[in-house]
């Protein structure tokens, strides 16, 4: 493993950065550049002409048609644009080219500064088995399992018997749950191995599969680290990321209720050891499973800025994107230890997905947008009125992040912020988040990585309490009014309110459809979020 080698610190300042991304993270990077007095260059596809990230930057360049393969993923072209416009550096954001070893290397070889970890560290952490080998060498706890690909089903069965069922088969090239199979009994292992290998081959072009003991019902807790080019590596706290669906995080927070100061120190030390073993420089994140006994296990390292970085920023006071730029420019970190987290931060991912219909992607044009504001609110967004939301890119439109002195106050603040938020033109995850804030299990943080998927039917089956109450109150008033006035007389007061209009229509339908009508109305009202 050549991972110990680090790149030499940059010898020139960064004056101009090309942002090889779009949406909210491109806006976020442009803001960091602006505050540091660095010029920024946005790139955009034909679908993103005039998008917020384009106007957030100082300059912009059209890079191709909507499909990412013809625009945001054209690494060679992006490097050419950067050189042509005399950029000093490229920031990849997350997704797209951010964790492609070849791109990090090509940027460096073009004489540009890569605002991210060395290509060697990306490669070392890109293979899950190589990452496990590094972590083990560093003394970082990993889940019991192998660091080599399985030869065949016989060997898999032997190892499974050794670790004890259930076991988990994982793709070595994997991540994100692809090529993963839980195996609960010896009879299942041969076919599970076969299908895991097939899925891994299709997803990654590599059918190597290894085996781990399966950890039941853990939390997903990750540690943010910052490493400078001079050997200082600091863990700056954890994020609780257990609220996820199909390997997509929905809500993140910092700190985690499951992490004491002593555990924070132990997990932080473990993350720093793994990062150092990989020769890591810049911002990075070590993912851990944390079980009910307080034992933690390294899963993998994300070698990029993450979507959920703002919760760490709010409880630490650090600007992580600014630190990415400063570290890339060779600046040393001025601290060797992070402060204990201050207060509580929660992030809700606002996506163009319809929770009422299985989180199906929703498309359209944003026709109205009212953003929450006031104490402790942060909006990291990439949309505005007029933005067309299509299917070419990730459905995450924005992140709503709150900060408050306590977790309870942060939940109340998030509920308030979600109630202020209005997005019209596409369906969004907003209603889902509102219901989450009212959920007793979420309020106690009595959750693990399996909790949300088990909870979803109940969560989305019943109308949200606050909105339901509002709709029901409108209904009750109108019913009472109608009874008072008698059936023959006109109902309602001509209010423009949708509930009142529908109530009047319902009243004309007669008593039999009344109850069903109100129930439907309350449900529609609760889902509409207007
Ligand atoms: C596990 C696990 C339980 N036991 N490994 C999911 C994707 C990849 N990053 C690792 N993953 C898991 N690995 C062992 N030995 C459970 C998961 C897992 C998971 C981890 C983090 C966040 C969400 C998850 C959802 C399902 C499964």
Coordinates of C-alpha atoms and ligand atoms in Angstrom, one line a residue:
X1 CA 0.0 0.0 0.0
X2 CA 1.5 3.3 -1.1
X3 CA -1.1 5.1 1.0
X4 CA 1.5 6.5 3.5
X5 CA 2.8 8.9 1.0
X6 CA 1.2 12.4 1.2
X7 CA 1.4 15.1 -1.5
X8 CA 3.6 18.0 -0.9
X9 CA 1.9 21.1 0.5
X10 CA 0.8 23.6 -2.2
X11 CA 3.4 26.2 -2.7
X12 CA 1.2 28.8 -4.2
X13 CA -2.0 30.5 -2.9
X14 CA -5.4 29.7 -4.3
X15 CA -6.8 32.7 -6.1
X16 CA -9.3 31.1 -8.4
X17 CA -11.3 27.9 -8.0
X18 CA -13.3 25.9 -10.5
X19 CA -16.3 24.3 -8.9
X20 CA -16.9 20.9 -10.6
X21 CA -20.5 20.5 -9.3
X22 CA -24.0 22.0 -9.2
X23 CA -26.9 22.6 -6.9
X24 CA -26.6 23.5 -3.2
X25 CA -23.0 22.2 -2.7
X26 CA -21.8 24.4 -5.6
X27 CA -23.5 27.4 -4.0
X28 CA -21.9 26.4 -0.6
X29 CA -18.4 26.3 -2.2
X30 CA -18.9 29.6 -4.0
X31 CA -19.9 31.2 -0.6
X32 CA -16.7 29.8 1.1
X33 CA -14.6 31.1 -1.8
X34 CA -16.2 34.6 -1.6
X35 CA -15.5 34.9 2.1
X36 CA -11.9 33.9 1.6
X37 CA -11.4 36.4 -1.2
X38 CA -11.1 33.6 -3.8
X39 CA -12.6 33.9 -7.2
X40 CA -15.0 31.1 -8.2
X41 CA -15.9 29.6 -11.6
X42 CA -19.2 27.7 -11.9
X43 CA -19.7 25.1 -14.6
X44 CA -23.2 24.3 -15.8
X45 CA -25.1 22.0 -18.1
X46 CA -27.7 23.2 -20.5
X47 CA -30.3 22.2 -18.0
X48 CA -28.7 24.4 -15.4
X49 CA -28.4 27.7 -17.4
X50 CA -29.1 30.5 -15.0
X51 CA -29.3 28.2 -11.9
X52 CA -28.5 29.6 -8.5
X53 CA -25.0 28.0 -8.4
X54 CA -24.2 29.8 -11.7
X55 CA -25.0 33.2 -10.2
X56 CA -23.3 32.4 -6.9
X57 CA -20.0 32.2 -8.7
X58 CA -17.9 35.0 -10.2
X59 CA -17.8 33.4 -13.6
X60 CA -19.5 30.5 -15.3
X61 CA -18.9 28.2 -18.2
X62 CA -21.4 26.0 -20.1
X63 CA -20.0 22.5 -20.2
X64 CA -22.5 20.4 -22.1
X65 CA -26.0 18.9 -22.3
X66 CA -28.1 17.9 -19.3
X67 CA -26.9 14.3 -18.9
X68 CA -24.1 14.3 -16.3
X69 CA -22.0 11.9 -18.4
X70 CA -21.9 14.7 -21.0
X71 CA -21.3 17.6 -18.6
X72 CA -20.5 17.3 -14.8
X73 CA -18.7 13.9 -15.3
X74 CA -16.4 15.0 -18.1
X75 CA -13.3 15.3 -16.0
X76 CA -10.8 15.9 -18.9
X77 CA -13.0 18.7 -20.2
X78 CA -13.4 20.3 -16.8
X79 CA -9.6 20.3 -16.4
X80 CA -9.2 22.0 -19.7
X81 CA -11.7 24.6 -18.8
X82 CA -9.9 25.2 -15.5
X83 CA -6.6 25.7 -17.3
X84 CA -8.1 27.9 -19.9
X85 CA -9.6 30.2 -17.3
X86 CA -6.4 30.1 -15.3
X87 CA -8.0 28.5 -12.2
X88 CA -5.5 27.4 -9.5
X89 CA -7.6 24.6 -8.1
X90 CA -10.7 22.4 -8.6
X91 CA -13.2 21.7 -5.9
X92 CA -15.3 18.6 -6.7
X93 CA -18.0 18.9 -4.0
X94 CA -19.7 15.5 -3.4
X95 CA -20.9 12.9 -5.8
X96 CA -19.9 13.3 -9.5
X97 CA -16.1 13.2 -9.7
X98 CA -15.3 13.7 -6.1
X99 CA -14.1 10.2 -5.3
X100 CA -12.6 9.2 -8.6
X101 CA -9.0 8.5 -8.1
X102 CA -8.2 9.1 -11.7
X103 CA -9.7 12.6 -11.6
X104 CA -7.8 13.6 -8.5
X105 CA -4.6 12.4 -10.1
X106 CA -5.4 14.1 -13.5
X107 CA -6.0 17.4 -11.7
X108 CA -2.7 17.2 -9.9
X109 CA -0.9 16.2 -13.1
X110 CA -2.4 19.2 -14.9
X111 CA -0.6 21.4 -12.4
X112 CA -3.8 22.3 -10.6
X113 CA -4.5 22.0 -6.8
X114 CA -7.0 19.3 -5.9
X115 CA -9.3 20.4 -3.1
X116 CA -9.6 17.0 -1.6
X117 CA -7.5 14.1 -0.3
X118 CA -4.5 12.7 -2.3
X119 CA -5.5 10.3 -5.1
X120 CA -3.7 7.6 -3.2
X121 CA -5.9 8.0 -0.1
X122 CA -9.0 8.0 -2.3
X123 CA -7.8 4.7 -3.9
X124 CA -6.9 3.2 -0.5
X125 CA -10.3 3.9 0.9
X126 CA -12.2 3.1 -2.3
X127 CA -11.6 -0.6 -1.8
X128 CA -13.5 -1.7 1.3
X129 CA -11.2 -4.6 1.9
X130 CA -8.1 -2.3 1.5
X131 CA -9.8 0.1 3.9
X132 CA -10.3 -2.7 6.4
X133 CA -6.7 -3.7 6.1
X134 CA -5.6 -0.1 6.8
X135 CA -7.9 0.3 9.7
X136 CA -6.8 -3.0 11.3
X137 CA -3.1 -1.9 10.9
X138 CA -4.0 1.4 12.6
X139 CA -5.7 -0.3 15.5
X140 CA -9.1 1.0 14.5
X141 CA -11.9 -1.5 15.5
X142 CA -13.5 -3.2 12.5
X143 CA -16.4 -5.7 12.3
X144 CA -15.0 -9.3 12.6
X145 CA -14.6 -10.6 9.1
X146 CA -12.1 -11.1 6.2
X147 CA -9.9 -8.6 4.3
X148 CA -9.7 -11.0 1.3
X149 CA -12.3 -11.8 -1.3
X150 CA -14.1 -15.1 -0.7
X151 CA -12.9 -18.0 -3.0
X152 CA -16.1 -20.0 -3.0
X153 CA -19.2 -21.1 -1.1
X154 CA -17.3 -23.7 0.9
X155 CA -14.9 -21.2 2.3
X156 CA -17.8 -18.7 2.9
X157 CA -19.6 -21.4 4.9
X158 CA -16.5 -22.2 6.9
X159 CA -15.9 -18.5 7.8
X160 CA -19.6 -18.0 8.6
X161 CA -19.5 -20.9 11.1
X162 CA -16.4 -19.3 12.6
X163 CA -17.9 -15.8 13.0
X164 CA -21.4 -17.1 13.8
X165 CA -24.6 -16.4 12.0
X166 CA -26.0 -14.0 10.9
X167 CA -23.2 -12.9 8.5
X168 CA -23.1 -10.2 5.8
X169 CA -21.6 -10.7 2.4
X170 CA -20.2 -7.4 1.0
X171 CA -18.8 -6.3 -2.3
X172 CA -15.1 -5.3 -2.0
X173 CA -15.6 -2.5 -4.5
X174 CA -18.9 -1.6 -2.9
X175 CA -20.5 1.0 -0.6
X176 CA -24.0 2.2 -0.5
X177 CA -25.4 -1.3 0.1
X178 CA -24.9 -2.7 -3.4
X179 CA -23.8 -6.3 -3.6
X180 CA -24.7 -6.8 0.1
X181 CA -26.5 -10.0 1.4
X182 CA -27.5 -10.9 5.0
X183 CA -27.2 -14.6 5.5
X184 CA -29.0 -16.1 8.5
X185 CA -28.5 -19.8 8.0
X186 CA -25.9 -22.1 6.3
X187 CA -28.4 -23.3 3.8
X188 CA -28.7 -19.8 2.3
X189 CA -25.0 -19.0 1.9
X190 CA -24.2 -20.5 -1.5
X191 CA -27.0 -18.7 -3.3
X192 CA -26.4 -15.5 -1.4
X193 CA -22.8 -15.5 -2.4
X194 CA -23.8 -16.1 -6.1
X195 CA -26.2 -13.2 -6.2
X196 CA -23.9 -10.9 -4.3
X197 CA -21.2 -11.6 -6.8
X198 CA -23.5 -11.1 -9.7
X199 CA -24.7 -7.7 -8.3
X200 CA -21.2 -6.6 -7.5
X201 CA -20.1 -7.4 -11.0
X202 CA -22.9 -5.5 -12.5
X203 CA -22.6 -2.5 -10.3
X204 CA -18.8 -2.2 -10.0
X205 CA -17.3 -4.4 -12.7
X206 CA -15.7 -6.4 -9.9
X207 CA -17.2 -9.5 -8.4
X208 CA -15.0 -9.7 -5.3
X209 CA -17.1 -10.3 -2.2
X210 CA -15.9 -10.7 1.4
X211 CA -17.6 -11.6 4.6
X212 CA -18.4 -9.9 8.0
X213 CA -20.3 -10.7 11.1
X214 CA -23.7 -9.0 10.8
X215 CA -24.3 -6.4 13.4
X216 CA -28.0 -6.3 14.3
X217 CA -29.7 -2.9 15.0
X218 CA -26.7 -0.6 15.2
X219 CA -26.7 3.2 14.9
X220 CA -24.8 4.8 12.0
X221 CA -22.4 7.3 13.6
X222 CA -19.7 9.0 11.6
X223 CA -16.7 11.1 12.7
X224 CA -15.6 14.2 10.7
X225 CA -11.9 14.7 10.5
X226 CA -9.7 17.5 9.2
X227 CA -6.1 16.7 8.3
X228 CA -3.6 19.3 7.1
X229 CA -0.5 18.7 4.9
X230 CA 1.8 19.1 7.9
X231 CA 0.8 16.0 9.9
X232 CA -1.9 17.4 12.1
X233 CA -5.1 15.4 12.0
X234 CA -8.0 16.3 14.2
X235 CA -11.4 14.6 14.8
X236 CA -14.0 17.4 15.1
X237 CA -17.0 15.4 16.3
X238 CA -19.6 12.9 15.3
X239 CA -22.8 13.0 13.3
X240 CA -25.8 10.7 14.0
X241 CA -27.0 9.4 10.6
X242 CA -29.2 6.5 11.5
X243 CA -32.4 8.0 10.0
X244 CA -32.0 6.6 6.5
X245 CA -34.1 4.8 3.8
X246 CA -32.5 2.5 1.2
X247 CA -29.1 3.8 2.1
X248 CA -30.2 7.4 1.6
X249 CA -29.8 9.5 4.7
X250 CA -32.9 11.7 5.4
X251 CA -32.1 13.4 8.7
X252 CA -28.7 13.9 10.4
X253 CA -27.7 15.5 13.6
X254 CA -24.8 16.5 15.8
X255 CA -23.9 15.5 18.4
X256 CA -25.4 12.0 18.8
X257 CA -27.4 11.1 21.9
X258 CA -25.5 7.8 21.9
X259 CA -22.0 9.3 22.1
X260 CA -20.6 10.4 25.5
X261 CA -17.6 12.6 25.8
X262 CA -15.5 9.5 26.5
X263 CA -16.8 7.6 23.5
X264 CA -16.4 10.7 21.3
X265 CA -12.7 10.7 22.3
X266 CA -12.3 7.0 21.6
X267 CA -14.1 7.2 18.2
X268 CA -12.2 10.3 17.3
X269 CA -8.9 8.7 18.0
X270 CA -9.9 5.6 16.0
X271 CA -10.9 7.8 13.0
X272 CA -7.7 9.8 13.2
X273 CA -5.6 6.6 13.3
X274 CA -7.4 5.3 10.2
X275 CA -7.0 8.6 8.3
X276 CA -3.3 8.8 9.2
X277 CA -2.8 5.2 8.0
X278 CA -4.2 6.2 4.6
X279 CA -2.0 9.3 4.4
X280 CA -5.1 11.4 4.5
X281 CA -5.1 15.2 3.9
X282 CA -8.1 17.5 3.8
X283 CA -11.7 16.9 5.2
X284 CA -12.9 13.3 5.5
X285 CA -15.4 11.2 7.3
X286 CA -15.0 7.8 9.0
X287 CA -18.3 5.8 9.1
X288 CA -18.9 3.6 12.1
X289 CA -21.6 1.2 13.3
X290 CA -22.3 1.7 17.0
X291 CA -24.1 -1.1 18.7
X292 CA -26.3 -1.2 21.8
X293 CA -23.3 -2.0 24.0
X294 CA -21.4 1.1 23.0
X295 CA -19.0 -0.9 20.8
X296 CA -18.1 0.7 17.5
X297 CA -16.8 -0.7 14.3
X298 CA -15.2 1.1 11.3
X299 CA -17.1 0.6 8.1
X300 CA -15.5 2.9 5.5
X301 CA -14.1 6.3 4.9
X302 CA -15.7 8.9 2.7
X303 CA -13.0 10.9 1.0
X304 CA -15.0 14.0 0.2
X305 CA -17.0 16.8 1.8
X306 CA -20.3 15.3 2.8
X307 CA -23.9 16.5 2.4
X308 CA -24.4 16.6 6.1
X309 CA -21.3 18.7 7.0
X310 CA -23.4 21.7 8.2
X311 CA -24.5 20.0 11.4
X312 CA -20.8 19.7 12.4
X313 CA -20.2 23.3 11.4
X314 CA -23.0 24.5 13.6
X315 CA -21.9 22.7 16.8
X316 CA -18.2 23.3 16.3
X317 CA -18.2 26.8 14.8
X318 CA -15.8 25.6 12.1
X319 CA -16.3 26.3 8.4
X320 CA -15.4 23.0 6.9
X321 CA -15.4 24.1 3.3
X322 CA -13.2 27.0 4.1
X323 CA -10.9 24.6 5.8
X324 CA -10.8 22.4 2.7
X325 CA -9.6 25.4 0.7
X326 CA -7.1 26.5 3.4
X327 CA -5.7 23.0 3.8
X328 CA -5.3 22.6 0.0
X329 CA -3.4 25.9 0.0
X330 CA -1.0 24.4 2.5
X331 CA -2.2 26.2 5.6
X332 CA -1.6 24.4 8.9
X333 CA -4.5 23.7 11.2
X334 CA -4.3 26.1 14.2
X335 CA -5.7 23.5 16.7
X336 CA -5.0 19.9 17.6
X337 CA -8.2 19.2 19.4
X338 CA -11.8 20.1 18.7
X339 CA -14.0 21.7 21.3
X340 CA -16.9 19.7 22.8
X341 CA -20.0 20.3 20.7
X342 CA -22.0 23.4 21.5
X343 CA -25.8 22.9 21.4
X344 CA -27.6 20.7 18.9
X345 CA -27.9 20.8 15.2
X346 CA -30.4 18.9 12.9
X347 CA -30.4 18.7 9.1
X348 CA -33.4 17.7 7.0
X349 CA -32.7 16.9 3.4
X350 CA -35.4 18.5 1.3
X351 CA -35.8 16.3 -1.8
X352 CA -38.2 16.4 -4.8
X353 CA -39.6 13.1 -3.7
X354 CA -43.2 12.4 -2.9
X355 CA -43.5 10.7 0.5
X356 CA -47.2 9.9 -0.1
X357 CA -46.2 7.8 -3.1
X358 CA -43.3 5.8 -2.0
X359 CA -40.8 8.7 -2.4
X360 CA -41.2 8.7 -6.1
X361 CA -39.2 11.5 -7.7
X362 CA -41.4 14.5 -8.5
X363 CA -40.6 16.9 -11.4
X364 CA -41.8 20.3 -12.4
X365 CA -41.0 24.0 -12.1
X366 CA -40.7 25.7 -8.7
X367 CA -43.6 28.2 -8.8
X368 CA -43.4 29.5 -5.2
X369 CA -40.6 29.4 -2.6
X370 CA -40.8 30.9 0.9
X371 CA -37.8 30.2 3.0
X372 CA -37.8 29.9 6.8
X373 CA -35.7 32.3 8.7
X374 CA -35.3 33.7 12.2
X375 CA -33.1 32.3 15.1
X376 CA -31.0 29.3 14.5
X377 CA -32.0 28.6 10.9
X378 CA -29.7 27.8 8.0
X379 CA -30.8 27.0 4.4
X380 CA -28.3 25.5 2.0
X381 CA -30.2 25.4 -1.2
X382 CA -29.8 25.2 -4.9
X383 CA -33.2 26.2 -6.1
X384 CA -35.3 29.3 -6.6
X385 CA -38.6 30.3 -8.2
X386 CA -38.4 29.2 -11.9
X387 CA -36.0 26.3 -11.3
X388 CA -37.0 23.3 -13.3
X389 CA -36.6 20.1 -11.4
X390 CA -36.0 17.2 -13.8
X391 CA -34.7 13.7 -13.6
X392 CA -31.1 14.3 -14.7
X393 CA -29.7 14.9 -11.3
X394 CA -30.0 13.9 -7.6
X395 CA -33.5 14.9 -6.2
X396 CA -31.9 16.8 -3.2
X397 CA -33.0 20.4 -3.7
X398 CA -31.7 21.8 -0.4
X399 CA -30.9 21.2 3.2
X400 CA -32.7 22.8 6.1
X401 CA -30.5 23.0 9.1
X402 CA -31.3 24.3 12.6
X403 CA -29.2 24.9 15.6
X404 CA -30.5 25.3 19.2
X405 CA -29.1 25.0 22.8
X406 CA -30.7 21.5 23.3
X407 CA -32.0 18.7 21.2
X408 CA -35.5 19.3 22.3
X409 CA -35.3 22.9 21.3
X410 CA -33.7 22.0 17.9
X411 CA -36.6 19.7 17.2
X412 CA -39.1 22.4 18.0
X413 CA -37.1 24.8 15.9
X414 CA -37.0 22.4 12.9
X415 CA -40.8 21.9 13.2
X416 CA -41.3 25.6 13.2
X417 CA -38.9 26.1 10.2
X418 CA -40.6 23.3 8.2
X419 CA -44.0 25.0 8.9
X420 CA -42.6 28.2 7.5
X421 CA -41.2 26.5 4.4
X422 CA -43.3 26.6 1.3
X423 CA -42.2 25.0 -1.9
X424 CA -44.8 24.8 -4.7
X425 CA -44.5 23.2 -8.1
X426 CA -43.0 19.9 -7.1
X427 CA -43.8 17.4 -4.3
X428 CA -41.1 17.4 -1.6
X429 CA -40.0 15.5 1.5
X430 CA -41.1 18.4 3.7
X431 CA -44.3 16.7 5.0
X432 CA -42.2 13.5 5.9
X433 CA -39.9 15.7 8.0
X434 CA -42.7 17.4 9.8
X435 CA -44.1 14.0 10.8
X436 CA -40.7 12.9 11.9
X437 CA -40.4 15.9 14.3
X438 CA -43.6 14.7 15.9
X439 CA -42.6 11.1 16.2
X440 CA -42.1 9.9 19.9
X441 CA -39.3 7.5 18.9
X442 CA -37.4 10.2 17.0
X443 CA -38.0 12.6 19.8
X444 CA -36.2 10.2 22.2
X445 CA -33.7 9.3 19.5
X446 CA -34.7 5.6 20.1
X447 CA -33.6 4.7 16.6
X448 CA -31.2 2.5 14.7
X449 CA -30.4 2.0 11.0
X450 CA -33.4 -0.2 10.5
X451 CA -35.9 2.0 12.4
X452 CA -37.1 4.3 9.6
X453 CA -38.0 1.6 7.1
X454 CA -40.0 -0.3 9.7
X455 CA -41.7 3.0 10.8
X456 CA -42.5 4.5 7.4
X457 CA -45.9 2.8 6.8
X458 CA -47.3 4.1 10.2
X459 CA -45.6 7.5 9.7
X460 CA -47.1 8.1 6.3
X461 CA -50.3 6.2 6.8
X462 CA -51.8 8.6 9.3
X463 CA -52.1 12.4 8.6
X464 CA -49.6 14.5 10.4
X465 CA -51.0 15.6 13.8
X466 CA -50.5 19.4 13.5
X467 CA -51.8 19.7 10.0
X468 CA -54.6 17.3 10.6
X469 CA -55.7 19.3 13.6
X470 CA -55.7 22.5 11.5
X471 CA -57.8 20.9 8.8
X472 CA -60.1 19.3 11.3
X473 CA -60.6 22.6 13.1
X474 CA -61.6 24.3 9.9
X475 CA -64.0 21.5 9.2
X476 CA -65.6 21.6 12.7
X477 CA -66.2 25.3 12.4
X478 CA -67.8 24.9 9.0
X479 CA -70.0 22.0 10.1
X480 CA -71.2 23.9 13.1
X481 CA -71.9 26.9 10.9
X482 CA -73.8 24.8 8.4
X483 CA -75.9 23.1 11.1
X484 CA -76.7 26.5 12.6
X485 CA -77.8 27.9 9.2
X486 CA -79.7 24.8 8.2
X487 CA -79.4 22.7 5.1
X488 CA -81.4 24.8 2.7
X489 CA -79.2 27.9 3.2
X490 CA -75.8 28.5 1.6
X491 CA -72.8 27.0 3.4
X492 CA -69.6 28.7 4.3
X493 CA -68.5 32.3 4.0
X494 CA -66.9 32.4 0.6
X495 CA -63.4 31.9 2.1
X496 CA -60.6 31.4 -0.5
X497 CA -59.3 28.7 1.8
X498 CA -59.2 25.3 0.0
X499 CA -60.7 23.4 2.9
X500 CA -63.6 25.8 3.1
X501 CA -64.2 25.5 -0.6
X502 CA -64.2 21.7 -0.5
X503 CA -66.3 21.8 2.6
X504 CA -69.0 23.7 0.8
X505 CA -68.8 21.2 -2.1
X506 CA -69.0 18.3 0.3
X507 CA -72.0 19.8 2.1
X508 CA -73.9 19.7 -1.1
X509 CA -73.1 16.0 -1.5
X510 CA -75.2 15.0 1.5
X511 CA -74.5 13.4 4.9
X512 CA -73.4 10.0 3.8
X513 CA -70.2 11.1 2.2
X514 CA -69.5 13.7 4.9
X515 CA -67.2 11.7 7.2
X516 CA -65.2 10.2 4.4
X517 CA -65.0 13.6 2.7
X518 CA -63.6 15.2 5.8
X519 CA -61.1 12.4 6.3
X520 CA -60.0 12.7 2.8
X521 CA -59.9 16.5 3.1
X522 CA -57.8 16.4 6.2
X523 CA -55.4 14.0 4.5
X524 CA -55.1 16.1 1.4
X525 CA -54.7 19.2 3.5
X526 CA -52.0 17.6 5.6
X527 CA -50.1 16.5 2.5
X528 CA -50.4 19.7 0.6
X529 CA -48.3 21.9 2.8
X530 CA -49.6 25.2 1.5
Ligands
LIG1 C1 -23.0 -3.5 7.9 C2 -24.2 -3.6 8.6 C3 -24.3 -4.5 9.7 N1 -23.2 -5.3 9.9 N2 -22.0 -4.3 8.3 C4 -24.6 -0.5 4.6 C5 -23.8 0.1 3.5 C6 -22.4 0.0 3.8 N3 -21.8 1.3 4.0 C7 -22.3 -0.8 5.0 N4 -23.6 -1.1 5.5 C8 -23.9 -1.9 6.5 N5 -22.8 -2.6 6.9 C9 -22.1 -5.2 9.2 N6 -21.1 -6.0 9.5 C10 -25.3 -2.8 8.3 C11 -25.1 -1.9 7.2 C12 -26.2 -1.1 6.9 C13 -26.2 0.3 7.1 C14 -25.1 1.0 7.5 C15 -25.0 2.3 7.7 C16 -26.2 3.1 7.4 C17 -27.3 2.4 7.0 C18 -27.3 1.1 6.8 C19 -28.5 0.4 6.4 C20 -28.5 -0.9 6.2 C21 -27.4 -1.7 6.4

